[in-house]
Coordinates of C-alpha atoms in Angstrom, one line a residue:
N1 CA 0.1 0.1 0.0
I2 CA 1.6 3.3 -1.1
A3 CA 0.3 6.4 0.5
P4 CA 2.3 9.5 -0.6
N5 CA 2.5 12.3 1.9
P6 CA 4.1 15.4 0.5
S7 CA 4.0 17.2 4.0
L8 CA 5.8 14.3 5.7
D9 CA 8.3 14.1 2.8
V10 CA 9.3 17.8 3.4
L11 CA 9.5 17.3 7.1
E12 CA 11.7 14.2 6.9
S13 CA 13.9 15.9 4.4
A14 CA 14.2 18.9 6.7
A15 CA 15.0 16.6 9.6
I16 CA 17.9 15.1 7.7
L17 CA 19.3 18.5 6.9
Y18 CA 18.8 19.8 10.5
S19 CA 20.5 16.7 11.9
T20 CA 23.8 17.0 9.8
K21 CA 26.7 18.9 11.0
S22 CA 27.8 19.9 7.5
N23 CA 25.6 19.7 4.4
G24 CA 25.1 20.8 0.9
F25 CA 23.2 20.3 -2.3
F26 CA 24.0 19.3 -5.8
E27 CA 21.4 20.6 -8.0
L28 CA 21.0 19.3 -11.6
G29 CA 18.9 21.9 -13.4
G30 CA 16.3 23.9 -11.7
G31 CA 12.5 24.2 -11.4
G32 CA 10.5 22.0 -9.0
P33 CA 13.4 19.7 -7.9
K34 CA 15.6 22.8 -7.1
N35 CA 12.8 24.3 -5.1
F36 CA 12.1 21.1 -3.2
I37 CA 15.8 20.7 -2.1
Q38 CA 16.2 24.4 -1.2
Q39 CA 12.9 24.6 0.7
M40 CA 14.4 22.5 3.6
A41 CA 16.2 25.3 5.4
P42 CA 13.3 27.8 5.3
T43 CA 11.1 25.0 6.5
I44 CA 13.3 24.6 9.6
S45 CA 13.9 28.3 10.3
Q46 CA 10.6 30.1 9.0
I47 CA 7.9 27.5 9.5
L48 CA 9.2 25.4 12.5
D49 CA 10.8 28.6 14.0
I50 CA 14.1 26.9 14.9
D51 CA 17.3 28.9 14.6
Y52 CA 18.9 27.6 11.4
E53 CA 21.1 29.4 9.0
G54 CA 20.9 27.2 5.8
A55 CA 23.0 24.8 4.0
D56 CA 26.9 25.2 4.0
R57 CA 27.6 24.6 0.3
G58 CA 25.9 24.0 -3.0
I59 CA 26.6 23.3 -6.7
Q60 CA 23.9 24.0 -9.3
I61 CA 24.3 23.2 -13.1
T62 CA 21.7 24.8 -15.3
T63 CA 21.2 26.6 -18.5
A64 CA 18.7 29.0 -17.0
I65 CA 19.7 32.5 -16.7
E66 CA 19.0 35.1 -13.8
R67 CA 17.6 37.9 -15.8
D68 CA 14.2 36.1 -16.8
G69 CA 13.3 35.9 -13.2
G70 CA 12.5 32.2 -13.0
L71 CA 13.3 29.8 -10.2
S72 CA 15.7 27.8 -12.3
G73 CA 18.0 30.8 -13.0
C74 CA 17.8 32.0 -9.4
T75 CA 21.3 32.6 -8.0
F76 CA 22.7 31.4 -4.8
G77 CA 22.9 35.0 -3.7
E78 CA 19.1 35.1 -4.0
A79 CA 18.9 31.8 -2.2
V80 CA 20.9 33.2 0.7
T81 CA 18.3 36.0 1.2
W82 CA 15.7 33.3 1.8
G83 CA 17.8 31.4 4.3
K84 CA 18.5 28.4 2.0
Y85 CA 22.3 28.8 2.3
K86 CA 24.5 30.5 4.9
D87 CA 26.8 32.5 2.9
A88 CA 26.6 33.8 -0.7
H89 CA 30.5 34.1 -0.9
K90 CA 31.6 30.8 0.3
G91 CA 31.0 27.2 -0.6
L92 CA 28.7 27.8 -3.6
V93 CA 29.3 27.1 -7.3
Q94 CA 27.0 28.2 -10.1
V95 CA 27.7 26.5 -13.4
W96 CA 25.8 27.8 -16.4
G97 CA 25.8 24.8 -18.8
E98 CA 23.9 21.8 -20.2
V99 CA 23.6 19.3 -17.3
S100 CA 23.9 16.3 -19.6
V101 CA 27.4 17.5 -20.6
V102 CA 28.8 19.1 -17.5
A103 CA 27.6 16.7 -14.8
P104 CA 29.3 13.6 -16.4
L105 CA 32.6 15.6 -16.4
I106 CA 32.3 16.4 -12.8
F107 CA 31.3 12.8 -11.8
W108 CA 34.2 11.4 -13.8
Y109 CA 36.6 13.8 -12.1
A110 CA 35.3 13.0 -8.6
V111 CA 35.5 9.2 -9.3
E112 CA 39.0 9.5 -10.8
N113 CA 40.6 12.0 -8.3
C114 CA 38.7 11.7 -4.9
R115 CA 39.1 9.0 -2.3
Q116 CA 36.1 7.1 -1.4
R117 CA 34.5 7.8 2.1
P118 CA 32.4 5.6 4.1
L119 CA 28.7 5.8 3.5
K120 CA 26.9 7.9 6.1
K121 CA 23.6 6.0 5.7
L122 CA 21.6 9.0 6.7
M123 CA 18.2 7.3 5.8
D124 CA 18.9 4.7 8.7
G125 CA 18.5 7.6 11.0
K126 CA 15.4 9.2 9.4
K127 CA 13.1 8.5 12.3
E128 CA 15.4 9.6 15.0
F129 CA 16.2 12.9 13.0
Y130 CA 12.5 13.5 12.5
N131 CA 11.6 13.1 16.2
K132 CA 14.6 15.5 17.1
L133 CA 13.2 18.1 14.6
I134 CA 9.6 17.8 15.8
K135 CA 10.8 18.0 19.5
D136 CA 13.0 21.1 18.9
A137 CA 10.1 22.8 17.0
K138 CA 7.7 22.2 19.9
I139 CA 10.3 23.5 22.5
R140 CA 10.6 26.7 20.5
Q141 CA 7.0 27.2 19.6
K142 CA 5.8 30.8 20.2
P143 CA 2.4 31.4 21.7
I144 CA -0.2 32.7 19.4

């Protein structure tokens, strides 16, 4: 029985981000998937009212440009103003290029030149992370 729950999906994803000491996003393209991954930090800080500054780092590959005003071309500088990332001048790389060309080059470089690290298996702690997020949100809840 599959019962999709978009709200739970957002909260569980936010819980994983909230529970990691250092984090970042690798965005291939833009639009809805970009918005989904970037909405985690504002969910924590603006909706759950928990002190949270945003992700530490990010890479985005897209052909979209900033001047048309669309989400896909939104720069990291703009994302920082929404609390999605901590610092617009550190740890963020914006690549304007075709994902199907640029991403394989980056992946090849990483496989050939970076040492393999142990898997963190974050999904194994999803329930614990979720409970911590909800507990911290309740503690900081403001009276209406």
